Structures are given as structure tokens and as C-alpha cells.
Coordinates of N, CA and C in Angstrom, one line a residue:
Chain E
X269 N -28.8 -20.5 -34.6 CA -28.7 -20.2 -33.2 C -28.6 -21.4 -32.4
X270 N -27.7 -21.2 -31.4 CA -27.7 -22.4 -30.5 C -28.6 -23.1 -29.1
X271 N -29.3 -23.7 -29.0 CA -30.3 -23.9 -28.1 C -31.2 -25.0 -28.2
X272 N -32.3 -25.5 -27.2 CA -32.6 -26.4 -27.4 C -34.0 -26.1 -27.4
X273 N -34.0 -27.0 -27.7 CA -35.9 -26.8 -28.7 C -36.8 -28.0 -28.1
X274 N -37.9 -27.7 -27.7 CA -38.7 -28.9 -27.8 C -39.8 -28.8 -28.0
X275 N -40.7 -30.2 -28.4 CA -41.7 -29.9 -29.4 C -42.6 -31.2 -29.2
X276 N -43.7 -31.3 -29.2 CA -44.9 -30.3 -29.6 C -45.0 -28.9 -28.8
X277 N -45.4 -28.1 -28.3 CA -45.6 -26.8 -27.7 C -46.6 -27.4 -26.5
X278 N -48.0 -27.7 -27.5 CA -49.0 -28.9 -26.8 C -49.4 -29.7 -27.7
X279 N -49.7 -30.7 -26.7 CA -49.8 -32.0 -27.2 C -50.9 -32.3 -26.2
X280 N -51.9 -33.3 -26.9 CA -53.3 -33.7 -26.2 C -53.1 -35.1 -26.8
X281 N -53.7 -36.0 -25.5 CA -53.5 -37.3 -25.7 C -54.8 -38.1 -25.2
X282 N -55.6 -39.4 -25.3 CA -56.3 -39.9 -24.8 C -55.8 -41.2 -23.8
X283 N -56.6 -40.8 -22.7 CA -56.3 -41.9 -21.7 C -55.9 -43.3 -22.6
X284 N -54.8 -43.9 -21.8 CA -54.5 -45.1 -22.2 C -53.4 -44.9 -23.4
X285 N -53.0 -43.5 -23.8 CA -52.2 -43.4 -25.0 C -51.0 -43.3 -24.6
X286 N -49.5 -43.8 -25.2 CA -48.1 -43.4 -24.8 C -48.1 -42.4 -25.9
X287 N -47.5 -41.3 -25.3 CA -47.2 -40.1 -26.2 C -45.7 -39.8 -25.9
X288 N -44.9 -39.3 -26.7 CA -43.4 -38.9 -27.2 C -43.1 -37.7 -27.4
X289 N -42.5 -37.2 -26.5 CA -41.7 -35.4 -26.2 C -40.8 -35.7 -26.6
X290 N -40.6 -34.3 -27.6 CA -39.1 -34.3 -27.8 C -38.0 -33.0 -27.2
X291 N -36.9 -33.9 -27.1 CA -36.2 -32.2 -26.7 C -34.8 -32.5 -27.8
X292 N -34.4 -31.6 -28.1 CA -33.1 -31.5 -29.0 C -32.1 -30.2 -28.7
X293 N -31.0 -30.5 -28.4 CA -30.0 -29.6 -28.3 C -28.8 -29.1 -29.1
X294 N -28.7 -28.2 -29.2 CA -27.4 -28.2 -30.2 C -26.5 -27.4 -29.9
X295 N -26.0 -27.9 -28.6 CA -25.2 -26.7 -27.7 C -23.9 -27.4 -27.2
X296 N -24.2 -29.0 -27.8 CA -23.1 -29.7 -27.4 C -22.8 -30.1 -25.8
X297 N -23.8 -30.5 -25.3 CA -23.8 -30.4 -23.8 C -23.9 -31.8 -23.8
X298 N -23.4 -32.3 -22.3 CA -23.3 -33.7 -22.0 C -24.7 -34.2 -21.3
X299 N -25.0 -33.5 -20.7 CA -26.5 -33.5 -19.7 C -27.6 -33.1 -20.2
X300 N -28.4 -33.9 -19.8 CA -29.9 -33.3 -20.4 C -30.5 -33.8 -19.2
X301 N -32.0 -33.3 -19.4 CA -32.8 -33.4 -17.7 C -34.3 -33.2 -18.2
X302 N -35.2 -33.9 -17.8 CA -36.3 -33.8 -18.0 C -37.1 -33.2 -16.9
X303 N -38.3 -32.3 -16.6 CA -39.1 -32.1 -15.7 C -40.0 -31.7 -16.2
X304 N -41.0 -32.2 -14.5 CA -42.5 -31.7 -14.7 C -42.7 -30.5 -13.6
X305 N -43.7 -30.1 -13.9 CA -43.9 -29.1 -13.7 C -45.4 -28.5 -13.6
X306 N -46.3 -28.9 -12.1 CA -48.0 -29.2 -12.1 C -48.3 -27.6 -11.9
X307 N -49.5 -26.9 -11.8 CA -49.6 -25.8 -11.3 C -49.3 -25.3 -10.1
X308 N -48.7 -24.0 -9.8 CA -48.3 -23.7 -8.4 C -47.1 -24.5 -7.4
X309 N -46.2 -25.3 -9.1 CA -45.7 -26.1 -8.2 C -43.9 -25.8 -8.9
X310 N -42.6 -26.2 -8.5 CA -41.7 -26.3 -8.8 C -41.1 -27.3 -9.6
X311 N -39.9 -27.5 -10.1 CA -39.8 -28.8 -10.9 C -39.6 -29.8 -10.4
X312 N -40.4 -30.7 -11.2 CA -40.0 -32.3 -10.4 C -38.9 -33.2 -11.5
X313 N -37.8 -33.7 -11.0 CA -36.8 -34.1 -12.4 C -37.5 -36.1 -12.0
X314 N -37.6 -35.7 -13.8 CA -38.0 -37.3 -13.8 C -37.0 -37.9 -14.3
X315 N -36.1 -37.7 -15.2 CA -35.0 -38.4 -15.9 C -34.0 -37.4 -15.9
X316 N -32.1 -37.9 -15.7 CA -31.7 -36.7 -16.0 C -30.0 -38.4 -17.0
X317 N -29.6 -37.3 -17.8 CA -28.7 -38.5 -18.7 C -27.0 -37.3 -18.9
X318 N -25.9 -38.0 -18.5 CA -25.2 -37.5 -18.2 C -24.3 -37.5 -19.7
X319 N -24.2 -39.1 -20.6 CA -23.7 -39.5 -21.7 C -24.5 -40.4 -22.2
X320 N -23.9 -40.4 -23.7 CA -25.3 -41.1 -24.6 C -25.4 -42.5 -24.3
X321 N -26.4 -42.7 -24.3 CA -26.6 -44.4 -23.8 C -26.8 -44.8 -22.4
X322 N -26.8 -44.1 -21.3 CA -26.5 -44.0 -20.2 C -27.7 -42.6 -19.3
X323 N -28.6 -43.1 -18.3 CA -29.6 -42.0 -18.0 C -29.9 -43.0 -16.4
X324 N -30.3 -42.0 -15.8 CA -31.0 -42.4 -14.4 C -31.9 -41.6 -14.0
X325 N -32.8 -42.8 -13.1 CA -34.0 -42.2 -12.7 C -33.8 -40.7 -11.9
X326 N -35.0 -40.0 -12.2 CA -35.2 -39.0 -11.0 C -36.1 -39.0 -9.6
X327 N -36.9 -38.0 -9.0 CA -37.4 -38.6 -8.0 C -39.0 -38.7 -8.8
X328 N -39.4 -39.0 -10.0 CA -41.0 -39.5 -10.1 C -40.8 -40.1 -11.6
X329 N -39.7 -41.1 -12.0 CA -39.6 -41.8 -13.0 C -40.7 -43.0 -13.4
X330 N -42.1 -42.8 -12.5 CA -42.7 -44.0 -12.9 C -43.8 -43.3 -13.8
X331 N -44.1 -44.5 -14.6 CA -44.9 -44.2 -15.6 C -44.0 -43.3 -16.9
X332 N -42.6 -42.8 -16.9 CA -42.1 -42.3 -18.1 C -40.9 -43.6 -18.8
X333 N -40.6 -43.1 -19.6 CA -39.3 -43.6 -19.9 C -38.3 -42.6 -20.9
X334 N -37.2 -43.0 -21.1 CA -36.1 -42.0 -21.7 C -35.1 -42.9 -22.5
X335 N -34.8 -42.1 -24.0 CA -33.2 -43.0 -24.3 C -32.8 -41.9 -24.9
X336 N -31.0 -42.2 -25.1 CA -30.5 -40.8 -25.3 C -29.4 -42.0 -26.0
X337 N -29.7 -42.2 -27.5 CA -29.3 -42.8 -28.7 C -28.0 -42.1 -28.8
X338 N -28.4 -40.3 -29.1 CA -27.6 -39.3 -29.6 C -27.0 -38.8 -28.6
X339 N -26.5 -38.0 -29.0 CA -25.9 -36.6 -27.7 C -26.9 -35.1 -27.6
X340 N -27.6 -34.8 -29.1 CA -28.1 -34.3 -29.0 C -30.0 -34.4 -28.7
X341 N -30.3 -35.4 -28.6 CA -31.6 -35.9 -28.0 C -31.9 -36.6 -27.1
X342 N -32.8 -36.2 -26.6 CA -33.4 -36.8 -25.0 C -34.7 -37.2 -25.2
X343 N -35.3 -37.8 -25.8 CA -37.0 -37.9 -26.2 C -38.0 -38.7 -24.7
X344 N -38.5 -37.8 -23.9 CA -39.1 -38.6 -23.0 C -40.7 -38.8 -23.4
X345 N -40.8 -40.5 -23.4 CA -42.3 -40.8 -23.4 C -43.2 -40.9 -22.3
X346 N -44.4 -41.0 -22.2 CA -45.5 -40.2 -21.1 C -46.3 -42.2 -21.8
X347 N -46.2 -43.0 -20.5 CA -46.5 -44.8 -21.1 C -48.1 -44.3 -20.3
X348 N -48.6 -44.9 -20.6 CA -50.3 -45.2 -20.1 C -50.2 -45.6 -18.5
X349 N -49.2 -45.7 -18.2 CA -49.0 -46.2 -16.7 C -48.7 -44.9 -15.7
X350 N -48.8 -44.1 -16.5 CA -48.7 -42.6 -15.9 C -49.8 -42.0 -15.3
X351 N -49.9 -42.2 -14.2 CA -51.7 -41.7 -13.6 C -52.3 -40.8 -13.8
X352 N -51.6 -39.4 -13.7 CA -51.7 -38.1 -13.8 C -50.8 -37.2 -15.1
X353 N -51.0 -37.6 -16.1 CA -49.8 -36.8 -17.0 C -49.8 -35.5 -17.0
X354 N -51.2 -34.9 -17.1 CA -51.3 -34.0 -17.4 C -50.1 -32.3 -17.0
X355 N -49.8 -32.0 -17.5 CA -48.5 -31.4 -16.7 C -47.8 -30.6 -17.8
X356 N -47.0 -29.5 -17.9 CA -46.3 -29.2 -18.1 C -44.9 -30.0 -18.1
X357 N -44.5 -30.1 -19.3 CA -43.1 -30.8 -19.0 C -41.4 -29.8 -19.9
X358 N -40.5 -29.6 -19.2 CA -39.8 -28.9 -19.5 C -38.5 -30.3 -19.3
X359 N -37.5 -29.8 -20.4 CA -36.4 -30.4 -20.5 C -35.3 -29.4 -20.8
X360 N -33.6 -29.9 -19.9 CA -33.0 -29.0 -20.1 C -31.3 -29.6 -20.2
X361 N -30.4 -28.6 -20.5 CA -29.5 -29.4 -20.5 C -28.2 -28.8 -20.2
X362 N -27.0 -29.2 -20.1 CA -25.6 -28.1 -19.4 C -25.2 -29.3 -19.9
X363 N -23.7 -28.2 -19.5 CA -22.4 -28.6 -20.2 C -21.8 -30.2 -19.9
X364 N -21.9 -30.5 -18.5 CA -21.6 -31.7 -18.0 C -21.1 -32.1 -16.8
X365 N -20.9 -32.9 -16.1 CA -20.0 -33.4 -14.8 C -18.9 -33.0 -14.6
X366 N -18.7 -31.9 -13.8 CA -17.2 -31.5 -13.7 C -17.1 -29.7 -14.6
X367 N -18.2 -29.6 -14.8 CA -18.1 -28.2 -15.6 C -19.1 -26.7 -14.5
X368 N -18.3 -26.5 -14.4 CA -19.1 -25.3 -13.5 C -20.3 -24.4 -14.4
X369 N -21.2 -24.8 -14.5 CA -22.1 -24.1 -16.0 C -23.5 -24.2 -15.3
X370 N -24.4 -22.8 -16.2 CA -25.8 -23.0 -15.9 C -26.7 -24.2 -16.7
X371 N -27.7 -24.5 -16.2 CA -28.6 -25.3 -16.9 C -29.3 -24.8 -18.3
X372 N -29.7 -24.9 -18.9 CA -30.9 -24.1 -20.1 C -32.0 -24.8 -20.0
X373 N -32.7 -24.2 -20.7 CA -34.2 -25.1 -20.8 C -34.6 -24.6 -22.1
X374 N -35.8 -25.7 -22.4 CA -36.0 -25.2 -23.6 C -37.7 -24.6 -23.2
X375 N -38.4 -24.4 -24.7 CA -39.6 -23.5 -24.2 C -40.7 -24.5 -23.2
X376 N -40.3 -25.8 -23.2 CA -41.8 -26.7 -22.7 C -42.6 -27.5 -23.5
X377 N -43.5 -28.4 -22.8 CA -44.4 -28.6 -23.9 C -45.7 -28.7 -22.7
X378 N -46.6 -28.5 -23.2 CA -47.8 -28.3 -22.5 C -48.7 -29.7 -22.8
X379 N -48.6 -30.7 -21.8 CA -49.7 -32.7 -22.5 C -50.7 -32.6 -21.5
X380 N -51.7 -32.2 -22.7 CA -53.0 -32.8 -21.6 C -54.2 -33.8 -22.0
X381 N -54.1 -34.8 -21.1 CA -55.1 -36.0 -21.2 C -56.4 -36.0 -21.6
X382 N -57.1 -35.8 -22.5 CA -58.1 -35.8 -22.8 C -59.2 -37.1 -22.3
Chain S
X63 N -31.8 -38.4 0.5 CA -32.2 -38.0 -1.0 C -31.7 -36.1 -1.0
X64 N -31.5 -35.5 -2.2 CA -31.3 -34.5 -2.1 C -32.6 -33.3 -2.1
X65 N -32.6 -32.1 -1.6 CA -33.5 -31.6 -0.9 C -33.8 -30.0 -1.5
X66 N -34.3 -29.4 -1.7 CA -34.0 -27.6 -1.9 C -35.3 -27.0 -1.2
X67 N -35.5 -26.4 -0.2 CA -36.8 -26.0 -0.3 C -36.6 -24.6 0.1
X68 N -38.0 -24.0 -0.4 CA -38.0 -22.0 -0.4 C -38.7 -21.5 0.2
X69 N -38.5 -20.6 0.6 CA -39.7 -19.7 1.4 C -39.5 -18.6 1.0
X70 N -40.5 -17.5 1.3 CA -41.6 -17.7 1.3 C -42.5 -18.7 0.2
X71 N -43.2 -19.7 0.4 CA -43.9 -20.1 -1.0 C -44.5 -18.9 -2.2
X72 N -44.8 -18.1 -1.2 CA -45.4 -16.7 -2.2 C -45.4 -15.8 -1.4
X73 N -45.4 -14.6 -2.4 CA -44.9 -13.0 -1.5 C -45.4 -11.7 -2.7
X74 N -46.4 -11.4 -2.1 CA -47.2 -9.9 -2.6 C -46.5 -8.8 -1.8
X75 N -46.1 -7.7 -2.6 CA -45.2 -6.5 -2.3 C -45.3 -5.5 -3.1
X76 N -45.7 -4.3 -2.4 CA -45.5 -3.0 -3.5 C -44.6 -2.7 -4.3
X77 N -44.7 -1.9 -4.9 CA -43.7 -1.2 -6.2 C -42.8 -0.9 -5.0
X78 N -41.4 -0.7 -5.3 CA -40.2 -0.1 -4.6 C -39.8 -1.1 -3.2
X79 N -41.0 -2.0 -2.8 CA -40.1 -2.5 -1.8 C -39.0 -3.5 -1.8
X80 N -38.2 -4.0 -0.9 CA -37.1 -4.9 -0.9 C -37.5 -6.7 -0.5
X81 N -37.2 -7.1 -1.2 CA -38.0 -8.6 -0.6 C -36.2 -9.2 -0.4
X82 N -36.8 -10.6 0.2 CA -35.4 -11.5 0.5 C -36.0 -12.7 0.1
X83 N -35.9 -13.4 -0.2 CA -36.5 -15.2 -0.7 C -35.0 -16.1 -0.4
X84 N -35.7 -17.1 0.4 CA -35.2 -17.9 1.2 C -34.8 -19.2 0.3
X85 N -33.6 -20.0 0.2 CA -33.3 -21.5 -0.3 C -32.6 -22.0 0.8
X86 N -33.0 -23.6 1.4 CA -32.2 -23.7 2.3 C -32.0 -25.3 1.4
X87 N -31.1 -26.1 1.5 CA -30.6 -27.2 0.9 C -30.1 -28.4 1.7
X88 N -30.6 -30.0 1.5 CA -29.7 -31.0 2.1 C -29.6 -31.6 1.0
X89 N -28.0 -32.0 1.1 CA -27.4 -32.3 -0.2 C -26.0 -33.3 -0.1
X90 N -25.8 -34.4 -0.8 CA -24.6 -34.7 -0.1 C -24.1 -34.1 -1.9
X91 N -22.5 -34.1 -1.6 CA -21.7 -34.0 -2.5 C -22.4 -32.4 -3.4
X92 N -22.1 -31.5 -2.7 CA -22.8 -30.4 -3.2 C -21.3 -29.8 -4.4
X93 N -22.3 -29.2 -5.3 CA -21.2 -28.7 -6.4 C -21.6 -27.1 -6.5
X94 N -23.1 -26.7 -6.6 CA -23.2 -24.9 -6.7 C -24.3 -25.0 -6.7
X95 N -25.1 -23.9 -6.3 CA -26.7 -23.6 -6.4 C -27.1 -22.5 -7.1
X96 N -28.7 -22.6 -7.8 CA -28.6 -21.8 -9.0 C -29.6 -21.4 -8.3
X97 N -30.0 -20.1 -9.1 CA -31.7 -19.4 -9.0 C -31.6 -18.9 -10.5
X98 N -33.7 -19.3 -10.5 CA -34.0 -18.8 -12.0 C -34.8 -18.0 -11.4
X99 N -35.3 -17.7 -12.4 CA -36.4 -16.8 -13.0 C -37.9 -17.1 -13.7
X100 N -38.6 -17.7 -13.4 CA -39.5 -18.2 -14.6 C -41.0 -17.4 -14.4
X101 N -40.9 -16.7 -16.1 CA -42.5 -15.8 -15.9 C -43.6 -16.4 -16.3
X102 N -43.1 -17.4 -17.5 CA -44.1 -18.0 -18.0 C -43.7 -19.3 -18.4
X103 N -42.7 -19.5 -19.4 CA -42.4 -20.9 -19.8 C -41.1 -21.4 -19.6
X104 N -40.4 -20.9 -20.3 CA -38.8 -21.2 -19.8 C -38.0 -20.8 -18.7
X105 N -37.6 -21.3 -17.6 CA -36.8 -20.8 -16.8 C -35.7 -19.9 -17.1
X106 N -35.4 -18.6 -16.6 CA -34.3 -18.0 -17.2 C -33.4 -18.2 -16.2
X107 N -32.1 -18.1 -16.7 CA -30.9 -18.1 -15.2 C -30.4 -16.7 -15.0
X108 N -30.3 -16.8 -13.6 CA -30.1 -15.3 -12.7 C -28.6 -15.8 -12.0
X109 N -28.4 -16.3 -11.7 CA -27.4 -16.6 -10.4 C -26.6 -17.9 -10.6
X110 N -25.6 -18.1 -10.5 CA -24.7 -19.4 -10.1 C -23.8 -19.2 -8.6
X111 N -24.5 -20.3 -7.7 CA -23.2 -19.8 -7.0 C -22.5 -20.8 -6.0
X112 N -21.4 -21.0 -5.9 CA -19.8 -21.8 -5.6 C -19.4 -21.9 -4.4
X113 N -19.4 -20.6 -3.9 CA -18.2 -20.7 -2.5 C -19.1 -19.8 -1.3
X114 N -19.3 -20.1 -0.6 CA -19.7 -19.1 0.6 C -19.3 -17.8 0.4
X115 N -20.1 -16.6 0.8 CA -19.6 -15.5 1.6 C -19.8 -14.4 0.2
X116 N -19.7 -15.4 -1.1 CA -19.4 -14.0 -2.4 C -20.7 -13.7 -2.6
X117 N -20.6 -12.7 -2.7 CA -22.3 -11.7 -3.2 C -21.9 -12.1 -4.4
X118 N -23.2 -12.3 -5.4 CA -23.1 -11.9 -6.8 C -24.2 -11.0 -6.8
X119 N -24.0 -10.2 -8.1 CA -25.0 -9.2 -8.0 C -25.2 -8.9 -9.7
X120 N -26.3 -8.5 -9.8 CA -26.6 -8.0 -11.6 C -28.4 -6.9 -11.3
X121 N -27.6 -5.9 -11.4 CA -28.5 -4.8 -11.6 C -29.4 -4.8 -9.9
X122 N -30.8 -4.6 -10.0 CA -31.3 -5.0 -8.4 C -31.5 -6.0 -7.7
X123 N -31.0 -7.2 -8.4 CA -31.1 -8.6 -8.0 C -29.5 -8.4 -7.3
X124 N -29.4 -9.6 -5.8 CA -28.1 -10.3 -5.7 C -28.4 -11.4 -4.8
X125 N -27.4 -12.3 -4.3 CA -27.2 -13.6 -4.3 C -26.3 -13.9 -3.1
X126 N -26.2 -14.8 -2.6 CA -25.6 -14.9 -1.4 C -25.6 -16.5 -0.9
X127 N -24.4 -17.2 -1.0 CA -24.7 -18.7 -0.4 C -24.2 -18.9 0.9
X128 N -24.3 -19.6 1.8 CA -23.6 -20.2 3.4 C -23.6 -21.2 2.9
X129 N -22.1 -22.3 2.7 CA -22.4 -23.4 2.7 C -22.3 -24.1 4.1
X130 N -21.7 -23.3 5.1 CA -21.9 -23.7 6.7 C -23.4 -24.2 6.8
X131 N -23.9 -23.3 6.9 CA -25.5 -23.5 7.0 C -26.7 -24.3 6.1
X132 N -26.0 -24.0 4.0 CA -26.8 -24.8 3.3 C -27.7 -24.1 2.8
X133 N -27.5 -22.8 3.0 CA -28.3 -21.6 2.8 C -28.0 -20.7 1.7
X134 N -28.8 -20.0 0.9 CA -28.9 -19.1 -0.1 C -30.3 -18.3 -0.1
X135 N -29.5 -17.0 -0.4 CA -30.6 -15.5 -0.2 C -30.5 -14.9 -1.8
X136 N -32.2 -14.5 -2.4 CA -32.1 -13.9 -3.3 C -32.7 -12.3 -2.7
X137 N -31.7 -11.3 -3.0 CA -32.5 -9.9 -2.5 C -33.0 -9.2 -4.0
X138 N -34.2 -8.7 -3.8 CA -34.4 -8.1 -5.0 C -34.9 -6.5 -4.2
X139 N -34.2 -5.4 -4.6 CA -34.3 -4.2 -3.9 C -35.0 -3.0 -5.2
X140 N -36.1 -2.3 -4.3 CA -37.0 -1.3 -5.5 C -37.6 -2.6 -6.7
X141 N -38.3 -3.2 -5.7 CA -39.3 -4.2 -6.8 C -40.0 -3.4 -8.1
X142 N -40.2 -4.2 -9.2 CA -41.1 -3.2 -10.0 C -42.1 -4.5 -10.8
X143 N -43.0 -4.2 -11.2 CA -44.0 -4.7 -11.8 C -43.5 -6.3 -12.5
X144 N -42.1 -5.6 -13.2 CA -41.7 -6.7 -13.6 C -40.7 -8.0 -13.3
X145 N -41.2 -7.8 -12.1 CA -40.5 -9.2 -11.3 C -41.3 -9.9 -10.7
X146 N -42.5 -9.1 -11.1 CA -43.6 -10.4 -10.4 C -43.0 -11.7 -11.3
X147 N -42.9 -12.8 -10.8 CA -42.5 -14.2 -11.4 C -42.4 -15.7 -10.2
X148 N -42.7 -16.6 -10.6 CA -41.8 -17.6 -9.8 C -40.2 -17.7 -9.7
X149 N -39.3 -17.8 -8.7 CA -38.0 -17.5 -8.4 C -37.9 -19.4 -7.8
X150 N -36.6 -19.5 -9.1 CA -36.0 -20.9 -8.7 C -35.3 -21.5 -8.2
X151 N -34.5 -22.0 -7.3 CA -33.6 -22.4 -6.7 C -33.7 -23.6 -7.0
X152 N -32.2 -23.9 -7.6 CA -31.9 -25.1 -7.4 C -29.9 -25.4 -7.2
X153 N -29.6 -26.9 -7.1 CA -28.5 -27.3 -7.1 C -28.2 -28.2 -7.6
X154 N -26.8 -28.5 -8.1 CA -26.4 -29.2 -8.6 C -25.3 -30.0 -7.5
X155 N -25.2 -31.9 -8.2 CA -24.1 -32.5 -6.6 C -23.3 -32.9 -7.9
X156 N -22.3 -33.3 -6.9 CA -21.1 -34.4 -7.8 C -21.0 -35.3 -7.8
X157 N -22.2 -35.9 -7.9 CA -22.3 -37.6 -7.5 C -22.2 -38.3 -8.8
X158 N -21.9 -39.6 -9.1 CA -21.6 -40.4 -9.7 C -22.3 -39.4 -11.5
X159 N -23.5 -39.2 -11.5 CA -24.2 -38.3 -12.6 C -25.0 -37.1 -12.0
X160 N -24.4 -36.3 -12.2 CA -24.6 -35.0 -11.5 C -26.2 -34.6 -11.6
X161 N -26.8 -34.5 -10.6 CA -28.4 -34.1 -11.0 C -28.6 -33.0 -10.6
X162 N -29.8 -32.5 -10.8 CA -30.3 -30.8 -11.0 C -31.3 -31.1 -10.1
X163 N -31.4 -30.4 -8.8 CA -32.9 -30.9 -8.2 C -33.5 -29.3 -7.8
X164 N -34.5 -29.2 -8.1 CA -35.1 -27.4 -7.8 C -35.9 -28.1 -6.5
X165 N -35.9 -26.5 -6.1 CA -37.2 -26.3 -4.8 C -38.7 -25.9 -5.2
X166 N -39.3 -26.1 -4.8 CA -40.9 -25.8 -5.2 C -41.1 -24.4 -5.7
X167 N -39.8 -23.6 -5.4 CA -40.3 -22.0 -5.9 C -41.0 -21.2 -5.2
X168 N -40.6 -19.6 -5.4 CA -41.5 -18.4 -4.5 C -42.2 -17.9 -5.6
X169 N -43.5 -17.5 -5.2 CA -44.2 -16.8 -6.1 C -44.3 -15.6 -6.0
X170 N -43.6 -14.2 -6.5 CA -43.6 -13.3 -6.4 C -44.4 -12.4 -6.9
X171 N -45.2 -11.6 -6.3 CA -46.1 -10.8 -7.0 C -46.0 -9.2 -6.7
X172 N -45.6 -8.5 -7.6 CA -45.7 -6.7 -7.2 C -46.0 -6.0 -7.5
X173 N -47.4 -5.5 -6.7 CA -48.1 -4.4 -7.2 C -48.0 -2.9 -7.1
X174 N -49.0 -2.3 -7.8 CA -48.6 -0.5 -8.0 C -49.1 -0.2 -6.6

């Protein structure tokens, strides 16, 4: 089945740890997009990557980072320099620049700071 | 910077009534605006929409953009239990790497 997956589901981390989300697609899409997502609140895009090797910040890129080796992977890490991780993080991805298409998402992953 | 924001932030409503939830957007280089759906974890997609003036519609839900104005309407008519959800708006621009930017979301809730 075609879709994108990401993984841990949850994931618990101790202060001062960099931890690694994955998202994987297999839908052949050019875009991928990362967000968070606090309670009561909407998404915030921290990274979004249009082609492989190539990504730009969103509006709260500090404390993460992103590389996009593949076409099918987006792995965003959560660096110790992240004040607040704790969050819900969803990543998602469409067809590309110039394509009239919806986004997808995959299920989330739920990181909380222990 | 690009913008989406919603209103009502949240909206309690009986069974059967009609609600309207509000997107209003500043955007340069606008390409279409979307609304989800989200109950619990993954956003579902409800709407894409392009050109001013076209209703889209699918079952009780429909959709409505102004790009005069920068505006988009979700109506959901005869609410039922199961639409209580967060409702997403977002947009996409055609700038150099096309980005996805959502609004903070309505919180919908509807009871018996």
C-alpha cells in the first residue's frame, strides 16, 4: 500500500538527548514537510524539502535539523538545543512544485522529554 | 511572512445545526488552499481549492474561496456527533520551494 509512515509512534527522550524521527514515503512525491503540533494548537512547519539534497527552514527551525539523502526520506532530529520538544510531530508530503495535489500525512509520532 | 488564520478558534453546536468556520490568508505568490480534518492523529484532506467563486462540495461539507479578499468558508450543514474535530486550513505559494503553512485550526465540538 502506498503512504507514508512514520516511526517511533512515541518516543521518550532525556533532557540533553538528540533523538531521530523518521518519516518514509513511497508515493513518489517530491515534497516532504515536517510539523509540530503543541496542544490546542495548529501546525507549526519546521522543515519543508522540495528535492533530495535540498530543504529549507520553516517558521521554528531552531533546535531541529533535516537531510533528505533519498527521495523517499525526511528524518528530522529533535538536537538538545530544542527548549521545549515535547510535542507532537507530524510529517507530510505531495506531489511537488507545480503540481496541483493534496498534502498527506503520515500517523505522527508522539516525543516526550523525560 | 505567510499567514492563515481561523475563526472561530472553537465552536460547540447541537446535533443538526449549520456552522461556517472562517480562513482568512496573507500570502504572496498564492497557488490553492486546503482544509483538513483532524480527529485524532493524522490530518485527513477535505477540500482543495484554486480559483474564486467554485463551491466544492462532498456530502454535508462545502468550500468556498475569494481570492479578492484571501478568504475561505467551510459550511458543515446538519452537524452530527461525528464532526466534532479540529478543522485545518491551510495553503500552499509558488515560491522558489513551495511551502505548506496551516492556521491554528477550529475546534469543533457537537453535541446531542
Amino acid at each position: 500500500d502506498g503512504g507514508i509512515t512514520q516511526s517511533p509512534k512515541y518516543l521518550f527522550r532525556k533532557e540533553g538527548q538528540n533523538v531521530t524521527l523518521s518519516c518514509e514515503q513511497n508515493l513518489n512525491h517530491d515534497a516532504m514537510y515536517w510539523y509540530r503540533q503543541d496542544p490546542g494548537q495548529g501546525l507549526r512547519l519546521i522543515y519543508y524539502s522540495q528535492i533530495v539534497n535540498d530543504f529549507q527552514k520553516g517558521d521554528i527551525a531552531e533546535g531541529y535539523s533535516v537531510s533528505r539523502e533519498k527521495k523517499e526520506s525526511f528524518p528530522l532530529t529533535v538536537t538538545s538545543a530544542q527548549k521545549n520538544p515535547t510535542a507532537f510531530y507530524l510529517c507530510a508530503s505531495s506531489i511537488g512544485r507545480g503540481s496541483e495535489t493534496e498534502a498527506f500525512f503520515g500517523q505522527g509520532t508522539r516525543l516526550t522529554v523525560v | 511572512e505567510d499567514k492563515v488564520v481561523q475563526s472561530p478558534l472553537s465552536l460547540v453546536v447541537h446535533e443538526g445545526d449549520t456552522v461556517t468556520l472562517n480562513c482568512s490568508y496573507e500570502v504572496t505568490n498564492f497557488r490553492s488552499l486546503l482544509w483538513y480534518k483532524q480527529e485524532k492523529k493524522a490530518p485527513t484532506f477535505l477540500f482543495m481549492l484554486t480559483s474564486s467563486g467554485i463551491e466544492k462540495k462532498s456530502g454535508r461539507l462545502s468550500s468556498i474561496l475569494d481570492k479578492k479578499e484571501l478568504f475561505s468558508i467551510l459550511n458543515i450543514t446538519a452537524t452530527q456527533t461525528g464532526d466534532s474535530a479540529v478543522y485545518l486550513c491551510a495553503q500552499f505559494n509558488t515560491g522558489t520551494a513551495s511551502k505548506l503553512t496551516f492556521g491554528t485550526g477550529t475546534r469543533l465540538q457537537v453535541t446531542l
